[in-house]
Amino acid sequence: MSNIKRRDFVKALGVGTALGAVGFPSISRAGKAKVIVIGGGYGGATCAKYLKRYDSGIDVTLIEKNQNYYSCPFSNEVLGGEKTLDEIKFGYGGLSGHGINVVHDEVVDIDTGGKKVKLKGGATQGYDYLVVSPGIGFKWGAIEGYDEAAAEKMPHAWKAGPQTALLRQQLEAMEDGGVVMLAAPPNPFRCPPGPYERAAQIAHYLKHHKPKSKLIIMDSKDKFSKQGLFMQGYEKFYKGIIEWRSAANDGKVLGVDADEGMVITEFDEFKPAVANIIPPQTAGAIAHKAGLTNDAGWCPVDQKTFESSIAKDVFVIGDSCIAGAMPKSGYSANSQGKVCAAAIATRVNNEKMPDPSYLNTCYSLITPDWGISVAAVYQLDGDAIKGVQGAGGLSPMDASAADRKAESMYARSWFKNITNDIFG
Amino acid sequence: MKKSRLSALLMAAGLLAGANAMAGDMRAAVVSNPCAGCHGTDGASAGEAPVIAGLSRVYLMQTMQNYKNGTRFSTIMGRIAKGYDSGQMNDMAVFYSELPWVDGKQDIDADLAAKGKDLHNSRGCNTCHGANGISPMPAAPRLAGQFADYMVVQMQYYQDPAKPKVPMAMPMQGMLAGLSEDDLKALAAFYASQK
């Protein structure tokens, strides 16, 4: 029987929706394997949802410490004033509705040998398979003087939520004519185009509300994602407002004095009105605690399944993992969550995992009507995730204003669709 | 009670299907599900990227090929389509064509849609796209319930002689010639309003 006919048969039974697009109907009974997913962001929440879609018989528990999730993508638009914090906030009711057991607690330890996790609330839960998707951690102190307390004065806003609100408040409170300093981190870090989109969004706010103000990007690098497109956009819309200072031009922030409001480089020091310090990054804290990281501070994984190279039956997805050529982005995490879900579902069912396919698209908004993008399709090449030759790339430098506007529309559309794909 | 009967039926379905069919389903799902990031879960876009669920297999396959070889203009799909071979495209086309169409949720101006209906008929759009934007021709995409903003952008491409278009869509340039942006918005509102 062809797969089409089989699917018709399943549909005829009126259970096509319950099973999702694909299921393992022969063995769909509850409790055949227990999967715990740590972290309800772009990676973890997607993986939990798609595990249920691939096989509703798998017992899926999602452990997330927060009641709501604030999306990092489009948090820059909150800073720019185009979106509110509520518009980037998502709850977990949708996932509960798919039969996922959502537990709001924090995993404080993982026993990979005994296959159980310990929760802050005191409980211990065993698993057959564990998915770890904790996002990023910050290297506190890598910029001298920049620790968690300093971040309350000089926000990073690189995890959305209260930090986003704090930075927005500081921008609103700033007097016209002030300097905003944005310290961009060294590679690798979450959302490579993110700091540069943020600069544009903040500049958009300054241009319309505080036109005598300036924004200086202090960079730890000499080049960055979509650089040509960003610089073109800055020149077109924010000339005289945005200045980019590369590492070679003393742009690297080495230290701060948060109490004094000072930002320090090798040869200079500044006292900006607002300092947004995005520090160097590493895998999420629980990945370190569980010993899933390598010397560089990130998690090595099998590139076909995202199973940890260090611990059996433990999978790491999203920003914490090393995923070959894929950037640390929301779309990457979403795509990896689906591949990982397929890997676990096929393993549980003794099926062969098909060739994985991965995708990433990152839109950035220079203005509400000026969008740019980078995209890539990835495949497994040997044992490495590599971009498919000849595919992907950047929006053209010479695109028309109409095309940039269309991309801005698709950027907002992307946000609606991907958040619905994850939390809906 | 209901559940156990279901399980028995499902088990029968699974046994009949065999491992190969299952593997085929899984292969198609793994290559197709990443599209959801922009086109919505199961291709049911929340807007304004187009709904792709329930479009014909022929149209989906041709569209991916056209994007890949540059015969249809796009802002981003050309870059993405180049990442897939024809086998993968076929898997995607089958996967999404078998899913049910879901009307795009959007606000529609009834007066605009009425003006669009007149244009649809007077301009002869109905020749290929049916009475209400659902065509009997598998190569002509369903327009009924599609996102209006997306359709306006596409019609502007068809109006632009500099934008590449497939031979089948060449007539679109003439059909839409002389229509203003407001006319295109009216047409789009009509199609968006249809079920």
PDB file of C-alpha atoms in Angstrom, chain B residues 13-186:
ATOM      1  CA  ALA B  13      -3.582   0.404   9.356  1.00  0.00           C
ATOM      2  CA  GLY B  14      -0.005   0.256  10.517  1.00  0.00           C
ATOM      3  CA  LEU B  15       0.359  -3.414   9.762  1.00  0.00           C
ATOM      4  CA  LEU B  16      -1.121  -2.954   6.315  1.00  0.00           C
ATOM      5  CA  ALA B  17       1.079  -0.002   5.578  1.00  0.00           C
ATOM      6  CA  GLY B  18       4.308  -1.720   6.386  1.00  0.00           C
ATOM      7  CA  ALA B  19       7.641  -0.214   7.199  1.00  0.00           C
ATOM      8  CA  ASN B  20       8.346   1.302   3.787  1.00  0.00           C
ATOM      9  CA  ALA B  21       5.276   3.491   3.757  1.00  0.00           C
ATOM     10  CA  MET B  22       6.075   4.647   7.245  1.00  0.00           C
ATOM     11  CA  ALA B  23       9.625   5.455   6.281  1.00  0.00           C
ATOM     12  CA  GLY B  24       8.342   7.401   3.278  1.00  0.00           C
ATOM     13  CA  ASP B  25       6.005   9.414   5.461  1.00  0.00           C
ATOM     14  CA  MET B  26       8.762  10.161   7.908  1.00  0.00           C
ATOM     15  CA  ARG B  27      11.173  11.160   5.142  1.00  0.00           C
ATOM     16  CA  ALA B  28       8.625  13.587   3.672  1.00  0.00           C
ATOM     17  CA  ALA B  29       7.793  14.987   7.092  1.00  0.00           C
ATOM     18  CA  VAL B  30      11.426  15.578   8.007  1.00  0.00           C
ATOM     19  CA  VAL B  31      12.117  17.503   4.809  1.00  0.00           C
ATOM     20  CA  SER B  32       8.775  19.396   4.868  1.00  0.00           C
ATOM     21  CA  ASN B  33       8.326  20.417   8.506  1.00  0.00           C
ATOM     22  CA  PRO B  34      11.101  23.041   8.466  1.00  0.00           C
ATOM     23  CA  CYS B  35       8.973  25.071   6.001  1.00  0.00           C
ATOM     24  CA  ALA B  36       6.528  25.684   8.880  1.00  0.00           C
ATOM     25  CA  GLY B  37       8.767  28.389  10.335  1.00  0.00           C
ATOM     26  CA  CYS B  38       7.588  30.748   7.592  1.00  0.00           C
ATOM     27  CA  HIS B  39       4.529  28.990   6.111  1.00  0.00           C
ATOM     28  CA  GLY B  40       2.868  27.825   9.326  1.00  0.00           C
ATOM     29  CA  THR B  41       2.418  24.434  10.924  1.00  0.00           C
ATOM     30  CA  ASP B  42       1.126  22.030   8.260  1.00  0.00           C
ATOM     31  CA  GLY B  43       1.345  24.876   5.749  1.00  0.00           C
ATOM     32  CA  ALA B  44      -1.596  26.732   7.317  1.00  0.00           C
ATOM     33  CA  SER B  45       0.026  30.145   7.397  1.00  0.00           C
ATOM     34  CA  ALA B  46      -1.011  32.690  10.002  1.00  0.00           C
ATOM     35  CA  GLY B  47      -0.080  35.285   7.336  1.00  0.00           C
ATOM     36  CA  GLU B  48       1.136  36.979   5.265  1.00  0.00           C
ATOM     37  CA  ALA B  49       3.416  34.329   3.759  1.00  0.00           C
ATOM     38  CA  PRO B  50       1.147  32.202   1.576  1.00  0.00           C
ATOM     39  CA  VAL B  51      -0.858  29.219   2.768  1.00  0.00           C
ATOM     40  CA  ILE B  52       0.709  26.190   1.060  1.00  0.00           C
ATOM     41  CA  ALA B  53      -1.425  23.410   2.545  1.00  0.00           C
ATOM     42  CA  GLY B  54      -3.808  21.835   0.089  1.00  0.00           C
ATOM     43  CA  LEU B  55      -2.334  23.415  -3.027  1.00  0.00           C
ATOM     44  CA  SER B  56      -2.037  20.971  -5.900  1.00  0.00           C
ATOM     45  CA  ARG B  57       0.995  18.736  -6.022  1.00  0.00           C
ATOM     46  CA  VAL B  58       1.670  19.915  -9.573  1.00  0.00           C
ATOM     47  CA  TYR B  59       1.630  23.588  -8.605  1.00  0.00           C
ATOM     48  CA  LEU B  60       3.823  23.064  -5.543  1.00  0.00           C
ATOM     49  CA  MET B  61       6.362  21.026  -7.478  1.00  0.00           C
ATOM     50  CA  GLN B  62       6.480  23.464 -10.401  1.00  0.00           C
ATOM     51  CA  THR B  63       6.731  26.457  -8.108  1.00  0.00           C
ATOM     52  CA  MET B  64       9.709  25.045  -6.219  1.00  0.00           C
ATOM     53  CA  GLN B  65      11.407  24.181  -9.524  1.00  0.00           C
ATOM     54  CA  ASN B  66      10.654  27.650 -10.906  1.00  0.00           C
ATOM     55  CA  TYR B  67      12.102  29.311  -7.844  1.00  0.00           C
ATOM     56  CA  LYS B  68      15.147  27.083  -8.039  1.00  0.00           C
ATOM     57  CA  ASN B  69      15.898  27.844 -11.686  1.00  0.00           C
ATOM     58  CA  GLY B  70      15.006  31.529 -11.363  1.00  0.00           C
ATOM     59  CA  THR B  71      12.056  31.559 -13.755  1.00  0.00           C
ATOM     60  CA  ARG B  72       9.794  32.956 -11.036  1.00  0.00           C
ATOM     61  CA  PHE B  73      10.796  36.048  -9.105  1.00  0.00           C
ATOM     62  CA  SER B  74      11.003  35.902  -5.320  1.00  0.00           C
ATOM     63  CA  THR B  75      12.583  37.765  -2.460  1.00  0.00           C
ATOM     64  CA  ILE B  76      13.735  34.636  -0.649  1.00  0.00           C
ATOM     65  CA  MET B  77      12.325  31.416  -2.103  1.00  0.00           C
ATOM     66  CA  GLY B  78      14.898  31.350  -4.891  1.00  0.00           C
ATOM     67  CA  ARG B  79      17.656  31.147  -2.321  1.00  0.00           C
ATOM     68  CA  ILE B  80      15.853  28.426  -0.382  1.00  0.00           C
ATOM     69  CA  ALA B  81      14.615  26.290  -3.292  1.00  0.00           C
ATOM     70  CA  LYS B  82      18.195  25.887  -4.529  1.00  0.00           C
ATOM     71  CA  GLY B  83      18.816  23.823  -1.399  1.00  0.00           C
ATOM     72  CA  TYR B  84      16.592  20.927  -2.477  1.00  0.00           C
ATOM     73  CA  ASP B  85      16.748  18.259  -5.180  1.00  0.00           C
ATOM     74  CA  SER B  86      13.719  17.142  -7.150  1.00  0.00           C
ATOM     75  CA  GLY B  87      13.157  14.111  -4.922  1.00  0.00           C
ATOM     76  CA  GLN B  88      12.927  16.318  -1.861  1.00  0.00           C
ATOM     77  CA  MET B  89      10.693  18.773  -3.702  1.00  0.00           C
ATOM     78  CA  ASN B  90       8.412  15.931  -4.663  1.00  0.00           C
ATOM     79  CA  ASP B  91       8.233  14.803  -1.035  1.00  0.00           C
ATOM     80  CA  MET B  92       7.301  18.351  -0.009  1.00  0.00           C
ATOM     81  CA  ALA B  93       4.727  18.681  -2.803  1.00  0.00           C
ATOM     82  CA  VAL B  94       3.056  15.415  -1.802  1.00  0.00           C
ATOM     83  CA  PHE B  95       3.204  16.285   1.893  1.00  0.00           C
ATOM     84  CA  TYR B  96       1.591  19.711   1.566  1.00  0.00           C
ATOM     85  CA  SER B  97      -0.871  18.805  -1.189  1.00  0.00           C
ATOM     86  CA  GLU B  98      -2.355  16.121   1.048  1.00  0.00           C
ATOM     87  CA  LEU B  99      -2.959  18.502   3.924  1.00  0.00           C
ATOM     88  CA  PRO B 100      -6.263  20.382   4.088  1.00  0.00           C
ATOM     89  CA  TRP B 101      -6.459  23.972   2.848  1.00  0.00           C
ATOM     90  CA  VAL B 102      -6.992  26.466   5.669  1.00  0.00           C
ATOM     91  CA  ASP B 103      -8.303  29.946   4.809  1.00  0.00           C
ATOM     92  CA  GLY B 104      -5.969  32.749   5.822  1.00  0.00           C
ATOM     93  CA  LYS B 105      -7.334  34.704   8.791  1.00  0.00           C
ATOM     94  CA  GLN B 106      -7.455  38.347   7.723  1.00  0.00           C
ATOM     95  CA  ASP B 107      -9.638  41.426   7.737  1.00  0.00           C
ATOM     96  CA  ILE B 108     -11.400  41.953   4.431  1.00  0.00           C
ATOM     97  CA  ASP B 109     -13.083  45.123   3.218  1.00  0.00           C
ATOM     98  CA  ALA B 110     -16.396  43.980   1.680  1.00  0.00           C
ATOM     99  CA  ASP B 111     -16.679  47.003  -0.658  1.00  0.00           C
ATOM    100  CA  LEU B 112     -13.174  46.415  -1.920  1.00  0.00           C
ATOM    101  CA  ALA B 113     -13.916  42.725  -2.436  1.00  0.00           C
ATOM    102  CA  ALA B 114     -17.063  43.617  -4.440  1.00  0.00           C
ATOM    103  CA  LYS B 115     -15.018  45.887  -6.697  1.00  0.00           C
ATOM    104  CA  GLY B 116     -12.501  43.063  -7.047  1.00  0.00           C
ATOM    105  CA  LYS B 117     -15.198  40.628  -8.081  1.00  0.00           C
ATOM    106  CA  ASP B 118     -16.187  42.931 -10.945  1.00  0.00           C
ATOM    107  CA  LEU B 119     -12.582  43.162 -12.080  1.00  0.00           C
ATOM    108  CA  HIS B 120     -12.160  39.385 -11.795  1.00  0.00           C
ATOM    109  CA  ASN B 121     -15.044  38.866 -14.195  1.00  0.00           C
ATOM    110  CA  SER B 122     -14.522  41.824 -16.540  1.00  0.00           C
ATOM    111  CA  ARG B 123     -10.811  41.156 -16.925  1.00  0.00           C
ATOM    112  CA  GLY B 124     -11.304  37.474 -17.600  1.00  0.00           C
ATOM    113  CA  CYS B 125      -9.354  36.254 -14.607  1.00  0.00           C
ATOM    114  CA  ASN B 126     -12.090  33.667 -14.183  1.00  0.00           C
ATOM    115  CA  THR B 127     -10.940  31.979 -17.394  1.00  0.00           C
ATOM    116  CA  CYS B 128      -8.033  30.362 -15.558  1.00  0.00           C
ATOM    117  CA  HIS B 129      -8.774  30.955 -11.890  1.00  0.00           C
ATOM    118  CA  GLY B 130     -12.388  29.787 -11.821  1.00  0.00           C
ATOM    119  CA  ALA B 131     -15.492  31.622 -10.702  1.00  0.00           C
ATOM    120  CA  ASN B 132     -14.164  32.244  -7.205  1.00  0.00           C
ATOM    121  CA  GLY B 133     -10.406  31.771  -7.341  1.00  0.00           C
ATOM    122  CA  ILE B 134     -10.458  27.988  -7.292  1.00  0.00           C
ATOM    123  CA  SER B 135      -9.246  26.649 -10.597  1.00  0.00           C
ATOM    124  CA  PRO B 136      -9.918  23.289 -12.168  1.00  0.00           C
ATOM    125  CA  MET B 137      -6.413  23.535 -13.657  1.00  0.00           C
ATOM    126  CA  PRO B 138      -3.863  22.001 -11.304  1.00  0.00           C
ATOM    127  CA  ALA B 139      -1.121  24.384 -12.457  1.00  0.00           C
ATOM    128  CA  ALA B 140      -3.180  27.480 -11.540  1.00  0.00           C
ATOM    129  CA  PRO B 141      -2.915  28.073  -7.806  1.00  0.00           C
ATOM    130  CA  ARG B 142      -5.872  28.343  -5.485  1.00  0.00           C
ATOM    131  CA  LEU B 143      -6.481  32.018  -4.696  1.00  0.00           C
ATOM    132  CA  ALA B 144      -9.651  31.698  -2.601  1.00  0.00           C
ATOM    133  CA  GLY B 145      -8.780  32.340   1.026  1.00  0.00           C
ATOM    134  CA  GLN B 146      -5.130  33.161   0.285  1.00  0.00           C
ATOM    135  CA  PHE B 147      -3.519  36.149   1.972  1.00  0.00           C
ATOM    136  CA  ALA B 148      -4.401  39.387   0.163  1.00  0.00           C
ATOM    137  CA  ASP B 149      -1.106  41.144   0.917  1.00  0.00           C
ATOM    138  CA  TYR B 150       0.845  38.259  -0.596  1.00  0.00           C
ATOM    139  CA  MET B 151      -1.324  38.243  -3.718  1.00  0.00           C
ATOM    140  CA  VAL B 152      -0.868  41.990  -4.243  1.00  0.00           C
ATOM    141  CA  VAL B 153       2.913  41.597  -4.155  1.00  0.00           C
ATOM    142  CA  GLN B 154       2.742  38.678  -6.618  1.00  0.00           C
ATOM    143  CA  MET B 155       0.476  40.595  -9.014  1.00  0.00           C
ATOM    144  CA  GLN B 156       2.925  43.494  -8.943  1.00  0.00           C
ATOM    145  CA  TYR B 157       5.651  41.075 -10.039  1.00  0.00           C
ATOM    146  CA  TYR B 158       3.447  39.931 -12.904  1.00  0.00           C
ATOM    147  CA  GLN B 159       2.915  43.549 -13.968  1.00  0.00           C
ATOM    148  CA  ASP B 160       6.647  44.233 -14.014  1.00  0.00           C
ATOM    149  CA  PRO B 161       8.218  43.271 -17.367  1.00  0.00           C
ATOM    150  CA  ALA B 162      11.641  43.074 -15.708  1.00  0.00           C
ATOM    151  CA  LYS B 163      10.590  40.310 -13.320  1.00  0.00           C
ATOM    152  CA  PRO B 164      11.076  36.743 -14.606  1.00  0.00           C
ATOM    153  CA  LYS B 165       7.944  34.687 -14.996  1.00  0.00           C
ATOM    154  CA  VAL B 166       7.150  31.197 -16.178  1.00  0.00           C
ATOM    155  CA  PRO B 167       5.604  30.773 -19.635  1.00  0.00           C
ATOM    156  CA  MET B 168       2.280  29.738 -18.140  1.00  0.00           C
ATOM    157  CA  ALA B 169       2.109  33.009 -16.203  1.00  0.00           C
ATOM    158  CA  MET B 170       3.114  35.206 -19.162  1.00  0.00           C
ATOM    159  CA  PRO B 171      -0.543  36.095 -19.856  1.00  0.00           C
ATOM    160  CA  MET B 172      -0.688  37.578 -16.361  1.00  0.00           C
ATOM    161  CA  GLN B 173       1.384  40.543 -17.484  1.00  0.00           C
ATOM    162  CA  GLY B 174      -1.241  41.470 -20.079  1.00  0.00           C
ATOM    163  CA  MET B 175      -4.208  40.586 -17.881  1.00  0.00           C
ATOM    164  CA  LEU B 176      -3.009  42.928 -15.156  1.00  0.00           C
ATOM    165  CA  ALA B 177      -1.684  45.696 -17.413  1.00  0.00           C
ATOM    166  CA  GLY B 178      -2.953  49.119 -16.509  1.00  0.00           C
ATOM    167  CA  LEU B 179      -4.405  48.079 -13.168  1.00  0.00           C
ATOM    168  CA  SER B 180      -3.536  50.401 -10.299  1.00  0.00           C
ATOM    169  CA  GLU B 181      -2.355  49.252  -6.898  1.00  0.00           C
ATOM    170  CA  ASP B 182      -5.877  49.915  -5.624  1.00  0.00           C
ATOM    171  CA  ASP B 183      -7.265  47.650  -8.354  1.00  0.00           C
ATOM    172  CA  LEU B 184      -4.832  44.912  -7.347  1.00  0.00           C
ATOM    173  CA  LYS B 185      -5.853  45.316  -3.720  1.00  0.00           C
ATOM    174  CA  ALA B 186      -9.495  44.990  -4.770  1.00  0.00           C
TER     175      ALA B 186
END
